[in-house]
């Protein structure tokens, strides 16, 4: 009963370009999350009007920091947007991929494009890492419990 799903890759662009899950969207800033899911009519109207589930799956390299933070941020934004209609949510089905891209790649590399894995701490991208960390420095939050796919 799933109408639509989106895989949100919260890794930095050089990691994403070094290999990602087919069809995943590279969204790694809070403002981009808001633009894509709270301000865009494309996905929001589907989420509101459909009786079927619209699923969003977040992940980062290990799904232990960036992915869970972005998942929580969307959940908090969704709660604020729907505060007058509690407990209604525009996106009730959001999850975190257990183990992140690294674990997915180890088991399902044929579903990745290109079929490679570039870690965040790759030696060739130390300057990129500094740049993107500075850009996303304002992100904060606590960790979610780990399971196969975790609900935020």
PDB file of N, CA and C in Angstrom, residues 7-82:
ATOM      1  N   UNK A   7      14.280   8.020  -1.245  1.00  0.00           N
ATOM      2  CA  UNK A   7      15.478   7.712  -0.462  1.00  0.00           C
ATOM      3  C   UNK A   7      16.301   8.989  -0.404  1.00  0.00           C
ATOM      4  N   UNK A   8      16.534   9.474   0.812  1.00  0.00           N
ATOM      5  CA  UNK A   8      17.278  10.711   1.011  1.00  0.00           C
ATOM      6  C   UNK A   8      18.677  10.358   1.499  1.00  0.00           C
ATOM      7  N   UNK A   9      19.657  10.634   0.665  1.00  0.00           N
ATOM      8  CA  UNK A   9      21.061  10.401   0.976  1.00  0.00           C
ATOM      9  C   UNK A   9      21.612  11.692   1.582  1.00  0.00           C
ATOM     10  N   UNK A  10      21.897  11.667   2.873  1.00  0.00           N
ATOM     11  CA  UNK A  10      22.331  12.866   3.601  1.00  0.00           C
ATOM     12  C   UNK A  10      23.846  13.034   3.612  1.00  0.00           C
ATOM     13  N   UNK A  11      24.554  12.232   2.831  1.00  0.00           N
ATOM     14  CA  UNK A  11      26.010  12.367   2.775  1.00  0.00           C
ATOM     15  C   UNK A  11      26.387  13.585   1.944  1.00  0.00           C
ATOM     16  N   UNK A  12      27.628  13.987   2.075  1.00  0.00           N
ATOM     17  CA  UNK A  12      28.126  15.124   1.316  1.00  0.00           C
ATOM     18  C   UNK A  12      28.229  14.757  -0.165  1.00  0.00           C
ATOM     19  N   UNK A  13      28.142  15.740  -1.069  1.00  0.00           N
ATOM     20  CA  UNK A  13      28.124  15.456  -2.504  1.00  0.00           C
ATOM     21  C   UNK A  13      29.265  14.565  -3.006  1.00  0.00           C
ATOM     22  N   UNK A  14      30.484  14.727  -2.500  1.00  0.00           N
ATOM     23  CA  UNK A  14      31.573  13.880  -2.989  1.00  0.00           C
ATOM     24  C   UNK A  14      31.369  12.421  -2.591  1.00  0.00           C
ATOM     25  N   UNK A  15      30.716  12.173  -1.463  1.00  0.00           N
ATOM     26  CA  UNK A  15      30.402  10.800  -1.062  1.00  0.00           C
ATOM     27  C   UNK A  15      29.314  10.231  -1.978  1.00  0.00           C
ATOM     28  N   UNK A  16      28.278  11.023  -2.194  1.00  0.00           N
ATOM     29  CA  UNK A  16      27.158  10.630  -3.050  1.00  0.00           C
ATOM     30  C   UNK A  16      27.651  10.318  -4.456  1.00  0.00           C
ATOM     31  N   UNK A  17      28.462  11.213  -5.012  1.00  0.00           N
ATOM     32  CA  UNK A  17      28.989  11.007  -6.362  1.00  0.00           C
ATOM     33  C   UNK A  17      29.903   9.794  -6.436  1.00  0.00           C
ATOM     34  N   UNK A  18      30.494   9.409  -5.306  1.00  0.00           N
ATOM     35  CA  UNK A  18      31.358   8.230  -5.252  1.00  0.00           C
ATOM     36  C   UNK A  18      30.590   6.930  -5.160  1.00  0.00           C
ATOM     37  N   UNK A  19      29.265   6.983  -5.161  1.00  0.00           N
ATOM     38  CA  UNK A  19      28.406   5.804  -5.114  1.00  0.00           C
ATOM     39  C   UNK A  19      27.195   6.075  -4.247  1.00  0.00           C
ATOM     40  N   UNK A  20      26.009   5.740  -4.774  1.00  0.00           N
ATOM     41  CA  UNK A  20      24.775   5.944  -4.024  1.00  0.00           C
ATOM     42  C   UNK A  20      23.733   4.919  -4.447  1.00  0.00           C
ATOM     43  N   UNK A  21      22.699   4.768  -3.635  1.00  0.00           N
ATOM     44  CA  UNK A  21      21.593   3.870  -3.949  1.00  0.00           C
ATOM     45  C   UNK A  21      20.855   4.442  -5.159  1.00  0.00           C
ATOM     46  N   UNK A  22      20.566   3.579  -6.126  1.00  0.00           N
ATOM     47  CA  UNK A  22      19.868   4.024  -7.340  1.00  0.00           C
ATOM     48  C   UNK A  22      18.598   4.762  -6.973  1.00  0.00           C
ATOM     49  N   UNK A  23      18.417   5.938  -7.543  1.00  0.00           N
ATOM     50  CA  UNK A  23      17.216   6.731  -7.319  1.00  0.00           C
ATOM     51  C   UNK A  23      17.264   7.624  -6.086  1.00  0.00           C
ATOM     52  N   UNK A  24      18.306   7.500  -5.274  1.00  0.00           N
ATOM     53  CA  UNK A  24      18.415   8.321  -4.069  1.00  0.00           C
ATOM     54  C   UNK A  24      18.642   9.780  -4.437  1.00  0.00           C
ATOM     55  N   UNK A  25      18.124  10.663  -3.604  1.00  0.00           N
ATOM     56  CA  UNK A  25      18.322  12.095  -3.791  1.00  0.00           C
ATOM     57  C   UNK A  25      19.320  12.589  -2.757  1.00  0.00           C
ATOM     58  N   UNK A  26      20.296  13.351  -3.194  1.00  0.00           N
ATOM     59  CA  UNK A  26      21.326  13.876  -2.292  1.00  0.00           C
ATOM     60  C   UNK A  26      20.839  15.183  -1.671  1.00  0.00           C
ATOM     61  N   UNK A  27      20.394  15.096  -0.418  1.00  0.00           N
ATOM     62  CA  UNK A  27      19.895  16.257   0.320  1.00  0.00           C
ATOM     63  C   UNK A  27      20.603  16.255   1.662  1.00  0.00           C
ATOM     64  N   UNK A  28      21.459  17.243   1.899  1.00  0.00           N
ATOM     65  CA  UNK A  28      22.291  17.207   3.100  1.00  0.00           C
ATOM     66  C   UNK A  28      22.216  18.468   3.959  1.00  0.00           C
ATOM     67  N   UNK A  29      21.330  19.402   3.617  1.00  0.00           N
ATOM     68  CA  UNK A  29      21.159  20.599   4.443  1.00  0.00           C
ATOM     69  C   UNK A  29      19.703  20.708   4.892  1.00  0.00           C
ATOM     70  N   UNK A  30      19.500  21.366   6.019  1.00  0.00           N
ATOM     71  CA  UNK A  30      18.149  21.563   6.538  1.00  0.00           C
ATOM     72  C   UNK A  30      17.292  22.372   5.571  1.00  0.00           C
ATOM     73  N   UNK A  31      17.875  23.399   4.982  1.00  0.00           N
ATOM     74  CA  UNK A  31      17.090  24.229   4.060  1.00  0.00           C
ATOM     75  C   UNK A  31      16.645  23.416   2.849  1.00  0.00           C
ATOM     76  N   UNK A  32      17.485  22.514   2.375  1.00  0.00           N
ATOM     77  CA  UNK A  32      17.098  21.669   1.242  1.00  0.00           C
ATOM     78  C   UNK A  32      15.999  20.680   1.632  1.00  0.00           C
ATOM     79  N   UNK A  33      16.036  20.182   2.872  1.00  0.00           N
ATOM     80  CA  UNK A  33      14.972  19.303   3.363  1.00  0.00           C
ATOM     81  C   UNK A  33      13.639  20.060   3.355  1.00  0.00           C
ATOM     82  N   UNK A  34      13.654  21.290   3.879  1.00  0.00           N
ATOM     83  CA  UNK A  34      12.425  22.094   3.882  1.00  0.00           C
ATOM     84  C   UNK A  34      11.942  22.376   2.471  1.00  0.00           C
ATOM     85  N   UNK A  35      12.862  22.759   1.582  1.00  0.00           N
ATOM     86  CA  UNK A  35      12.486  23.049   0.194  1.00  0.00           C
ATOM     87  C   UNK A  35      11.862  21.836  -0.483  1.00  0.00           C
ATOM     88  N   UNK A  36      12.444  20.688  -0.272  1.00  0.00           N
ATOM     89  CA  UNK A  36      11.994  19.465  -0.953  1.00  0.00           C
ATOM     90  C   UNK A  36      10.687  18.920  -0.381  1.00  0.00           C
ATOM     91  N   UNK A  37      10.556  18.922   0.935  1.00  0.00           N
ATOM     92  CA  UNK A  37       9.424  18.234   1.546  1.00  0.00           C
ATOM     93  C   UNK A  37       8.353  19.136   2.156  1.00  0.00           C
ATOM     94  N   UNK A  38       8.690  20.330   2.568  1.00  0.00           N
ATOM     95  CA  UNK A  38       7.683  21.172   3.217  1.00  0.00           C
ATOM     96  C   UNK A  38       7.212  22.325   2.323  1.00  0.00           C
ATOM     97  N   UNK A  39       8.032  22.712   1.369  1.00  0.00           N
ATOM     98  CA  UNK A  39       7.663  23.844   0.503  1.00  0.00           C
ATOM     99  C   UNK A  39       7.287  23.426  -0.910  1.00  0.00           C
ATOM    100  N   UNK A  40       7.679  22.239  -1.318  1.00  0.00           N
ATOM    101  CA  UNK A  40       7.411  21.756  -2.672  1.00  0.00           C
ATOM    102  C   UNK A  40       6.014  21.147  -2.762  1.00  0.00           C
ATOM    103  N   UNK A  41       5.236  21.586  -3.718  1.00  0.00           N
ATOM    104  CA  UNK A  41       3.897  21.031  -3.908  1.00  0.00           C
ATOM    105  C   UNK A  41       3.930  19.616  -4.464  1.00  0.00           C
ATOM    106  N   UNK A  42       5.002  19.279  -5.180  1.00  0.00           N
ATOM    107  CA  UNK A  42       5.091  17.977  -5.850  1.00  0.00           C
ATOM    108  C   UNK A  42       4.861  16.820  -4.885  1.00  0.00           C
ATOM    109  N   UNK A  43       5.641  16.737  -3.823  1.00  0.00           N
ATOM    110  CA  UNK A  43       5.550  15.592  -2.913  1.00  0.00           C
ATOM    111  C   UNK A  43       4.540  15.856  -1.799  1.00  0.00           C
ATOM    112  N   UNK A  44       4.420  17.096  -1.342  1.00  0.00           N
ATOM    113  CA  UNK A  44       3.504  17.422  -0.251  1.00  0.00           C
ATOM    114  C   UNK A  44       2.061  17.110  -0.632  1.00  0.00           C
ATOM    115  N   UNK A  45       1.647  17.470  -1.837  1.00  0.00           N
ATOM    116  CA  UNK A  45       0.263  17.209  -2.251  1.00  0.00           C
ATOM    117  C   UNK A  45      -0.009  15.715  -2.329  1.00  0.00           C
ATOM    118  N   UNK A  46       0.951  14.931  -2.772  1.00  0.00           N
ATOM    119  CA  UNK A  46       0.786  13.476  -2.794  1.00  0.00           C
ATOM    120  C   UNK A  46       0.636  12.936  -1.380  1.00  0.00           C
ATOM    121  N   UNK A  47       1.457  13.454  -0.462  1.00  0.00           N
ATOM    122  CA  UNK A  47       1.424  12.976   0.918  1.00  0.00           C
ATOM    123  C   UNK A  47       0.090  13.304   1.583  1.00  0.00           C
ATOM    124  N   UNK A  48      -0.450  14.466   1.299  1.00  0.00           N
ATOM    125  CA  UNK A  48      -1.689  14.909   1.941  1.00  0.00           C
ATOM    126  C   UNK A  48      -2.911  14.241   1.317  1.00  0.00           C
ATOM    127  N   UNK A  49      -2.953  14.114  -0.006  1.00  0.00           N
ATOM    128  CA  UNK A  49      -4.149  13.666  -0.706  1.00  0.00           C
ATOM    129  C   UNK A  49      -4.292  12.151  -0.828  1.00  0.00           C
ATOM    130  N   UNK A  50      -3.242  11.419  -0.661  1.00  0.00           N
ATOM    131  CA  UNK A  50      -3.285   9.985  -0.910  1.00  0.00           C
ATOM    132  C   UNK A  50      -3.670   9.194   0.338  1.00  0.00           C
ATOM    133  N   UNK A  51      -4.441   8.131   0.126  1.00  0.00           N
ATOM    134  CA  UNK A  51      -4.730   7.194   1.212  1.00  0.00           C
ATOM    135  C   UNK A  51      -3.615   6.169   1.338  1.00  0.00           C
ATOM    136  N   UNK A  52      -2.763   6.115   0.328  1.00  0.00           N
ATOM    137  CA  UNK A  52      -1.638   5.196   0.359  1.00  0.00           C
ATOM    138  C   UNK A  52      -0.465   5.861   1.062  1.00  0.00           C
ATOM    139  N   UNK A  53       0.487   5.054   1.486  1.00  0.00           N
ATOM    140  CA  UNK A  53       1.637   5.564   2.232  1.00  0.00           C
ATOM    141  C   UNK A  53       2.680   6.188   1.312  1.00  0.00           C
ATOM    142  N   UNK A  54       3.218   7.292   1.776  1.00  0.00           N
ATOM    143  CA  UNK A  54       4.350   7.940   1.126  1.00  0.00           C
ATOM    144  C   UNK A  54       5.515   7.828   2.098  1.00  0.00           C
ATOM    145  N   UNK A  55       6.512   7.059   1.733  1.00  0.00           N
ATOM    146  CA  UNK A  55       7.604   6.694   2.633  1.00  0.00           C
ATOM    147  C   UNK A  55       8.858   7.489   2.289  1.00  0.00           C
ATOM    148  N   UNK A  56       9.526   7.969   3.330  1.00  0.00           N
ATOM    149  CA  UNK A  56      10.818   8.650   3.159  1.00  0.00           C
ATOM    150  C   UNK A  56      11.839   7.880   3.976  1.00  0.00           C
ATOM    151  N   UNK A  57      12.932   7.489   3.330  1.00  0.00           N
ATOM    152  CA  UNK A  57      14.000   6.734   3.985  1.00  0.00           C
ATOM    153  C   UNK A  57      15.266   7.576   3.966  1.00  0.00           C
ATOM    154  N   UNK A  58      15.772   7.879   5.147  1.00  0.00           N
ATOM    155  CA  UNK A  58      16.991   8.673   5.289  1.00  0.00           C
ATOM    156  C   UNK A  58      18.181   7.758   5.546  1.00  0.00           C
ATOM    157  N   UNK A  59      19.333   8.199   5.055  1.00  0.00           N
ATOM    158  CA  UNK A  59      20.567   7.505   5.416  1.00  0.00           C
ATOM    159  C   UNK A  59      21.760   8.415   5.194  1.00  0.00           C
ATOM    160  N   UNK A  60      22.852   8.065   5.844  1.00  0.00           N
ATOM    161  CA  UNK A  60      24.143   8.701   5.598  1.00  0.00           C
ATOM    162  C   UNK A  60      25.143   7.549   5.487  1.00  0.00           C
ATOM    163  N   UNK A  61      26.392   7.787   5.787  1.00  0.00           N
ATOM    164  CA  UNK A  61      27.381   6.721   5.618  1.00  0.00           C
ATOM    165  C   UNK A  61      27.085   5.519   6.511  1.00  0.00           C
ATOM    166  N   UNK A  62      26.827   5.780   7.797  1.00  0.00           N
ATOM    167  CA  UNK A  62      26.546   4.702   8.752  1.00  0.00           C
ATOM    168  C   UNK A  62      25.138   4.806   9.341  1.00  0.00           C
ATOM    169  N   UNK A  63      24.394   5.835   8.984  1.00  0.00           N
ATOM    170  CA  UNK A  63      23.083   6.156   9.551  1.00  0.00           C
ATOM    171  C   UNK A  63      23.154   6.311  11.066  1.00  0.00           C
ATOM    172  N   UNK A  64      24.211   6.965  11.506  1.00  0.00           N
ATOM    173  CA  UNK A  64      24.349   7.183  12.941  1.00  0.00           C
ATOM    174  C   UNK A  64      24.369   8.658  13.318  1.00  0.00           C
ATOM    175  N   UNK A  65      24.532   9.553  12.363  1.00  0.00           N
ATOM    176  CA  UNK A  65      24.589  10.980  12.698  1.00  0.00           C
ATOM    177  C   UNK A  65      23.794  11.836  11.712  1.00  0.00           C
ATOM    178  N   UNK A  66      24.293  12.031  10.523  1.00  0.00           N
ATOM    179  CA  UNK A  66      23.662  12.966   9.591  1.00  0.00           C
ATOM    180  C   UNK A  66      22.263  12.536   9.167  1.00  0.00           C
ATOM    181  N   UNK A  67      22.100  11.280   8.799  1.00  0.00           N
ATOM    182  CA  UNK A  67      20.774  10.786   8.402  1.00  0.00           C
ATOM    183  C   UNK A  67      19.743  10.930   9.514  1.00  0.00           C
ATOM    184  N   UNK A  68      20.041  10.440  10.727  1.00  0.00           N
ATOM    185  CA  UNK A  68      19.078  10.609  11.825  1.00  0.00           C
ATOM    186  C   UNK A  68      18.774  12.071  12.155  1.00  0.00           C
ATOM    187  N   UNK A  69      19.769  12.940  12.066  1.00  0.00           N
ATOM    188  CA  UNK A  69      19.522  14.362  12.345  1.00  0.00           C
ATOM    189  C   UNK A  69      18.548  14.958  11.330  1.00  0.00           C
ATOM    190  N   UNK A  70      18.730  14.635  10.070  1.00  0.00           N
ATOM    191  CA  UNK A  70      17.848  15.168   9.039  1.00  0.00           C
ATOM    192  C   UNK A  70      16.444  14.571   9.178  1.00  0.00           C
ATOM    193  N   UNK A  71      16.366  13.318   9.545  1.00  0.00           N
ATOM    194  CA  UNK A  71      15.080  12.665   9.776  1.00  0.00           C
ATOM    195  C   UNK A  71      14.337  13.367  10.910  1.00  0.00           C
ATOM    196  N   UNK A  72      15.024  13.611  12.013  1.00  0.00           N
ATOM    197  CA  UNK A  72      14.410  14.310  13.144  1.00  0.00           C
ATOM    198  C   UNK A  72      13.985  15.733  12.758  1.00  0.00           C
ATOM    199  N   UNK A  73      14.811  16.393  11.968  1.00  0.00           N
ATOM    200  CA  UNK A  73      14.494  17.761  11.551  1.00  0.00           C
ATOM    201  C   UNK A  73      13.205  17.789  10.724  1.00  0.00           C
ATOM    202  N   UNK A  74      13.059  16.845   9.791  1.00  0.00           N
ATOM    203  CA  UNK A  74      11.829  16.789   9.009  1.00  0.00           C
ATOM    204  C   UNK A  74      10.644  16.492   9.918  1.00  0.00           C
ATOM    205  N   UNK A  75      10.798  15.558  10.846  1.00  0.00           N
ATOM    206  CA  UNK A  75       9.702  15.224  11.765  1.00  0.00           C
ATOM    207  C   UNK A  75       9.299  16.455  12.590  1.00  0.00           C
ATOM    208  N   UNK A  76      10.277  17.188  13.128  1.00  0.00           N
ATOM    209  CA  UNK A  76       9.988  18.383  13.919  1.00  0.00           C
ATOM    210  C   UNK A  76       9.292  19.448  13.068  1.00  0.00           C
ATOM    211  N   UNK A  77       9.749  19.636  11.847  1.00  0.00           N
ATOM    212  CA  UNK A  77       9.145  20.619  10.938  1.00  0.00           C
ATOM    213  C   UNK A  77       7.714  20.216  10.593  1.00  0.00           C
ATOM    214  N   UNK A  78       7.510  18.923  10.367  1.00  0.00           N
ATOM    215  CA  UNK A  78       6.187  18.402  10.051  1.00  0.00           C
ATOM    216  C   UNK A  78       5.245  18.601  11.245  1.00  0.00           C
ATOM    217  N   UNK A  79       5.727  18.343  12.459  1.00  0.00           N
ATOM    218  CA  UNK A  79       4.917  18.546  13.671  1.00  0.00           C
ATOM    219  C   UNK A  79       4.501  20.014  13.807  1.00  0.00           C
ATOM    220  N   UNK A  80       5.444  20.934  13.573  1.00  0.00           N
ATOM    221  CA  UNK A  80       5.129  22.365  13.667  1.00  0.00           C
ATOM    222  C   UNK A  80       4.096  22.765  12.612  1.00  0.00           C
ATOM    223  N   UNK A  81       4.276  22.265  11.406  1.00  0.00           N
ATOM    224  CA  UNK A  81       3.367  22.590  10.310  1.00  0.00           C
ATOM    225  C   UNK A  81       1.942  22.109  10.597  1.00  0.00           C
ATOM    226  N   UNK A  82       1.817  21.016  11.304  1.00  0.00           N
ATOM    227  CA  UNK A  82       0.513  20.413  11.580  1.00  0.00           C
ATOM    228  C   UNK A  82       0.103  20.528  13.047  1.00  0.00           C
TER     229      UNK A  82
END
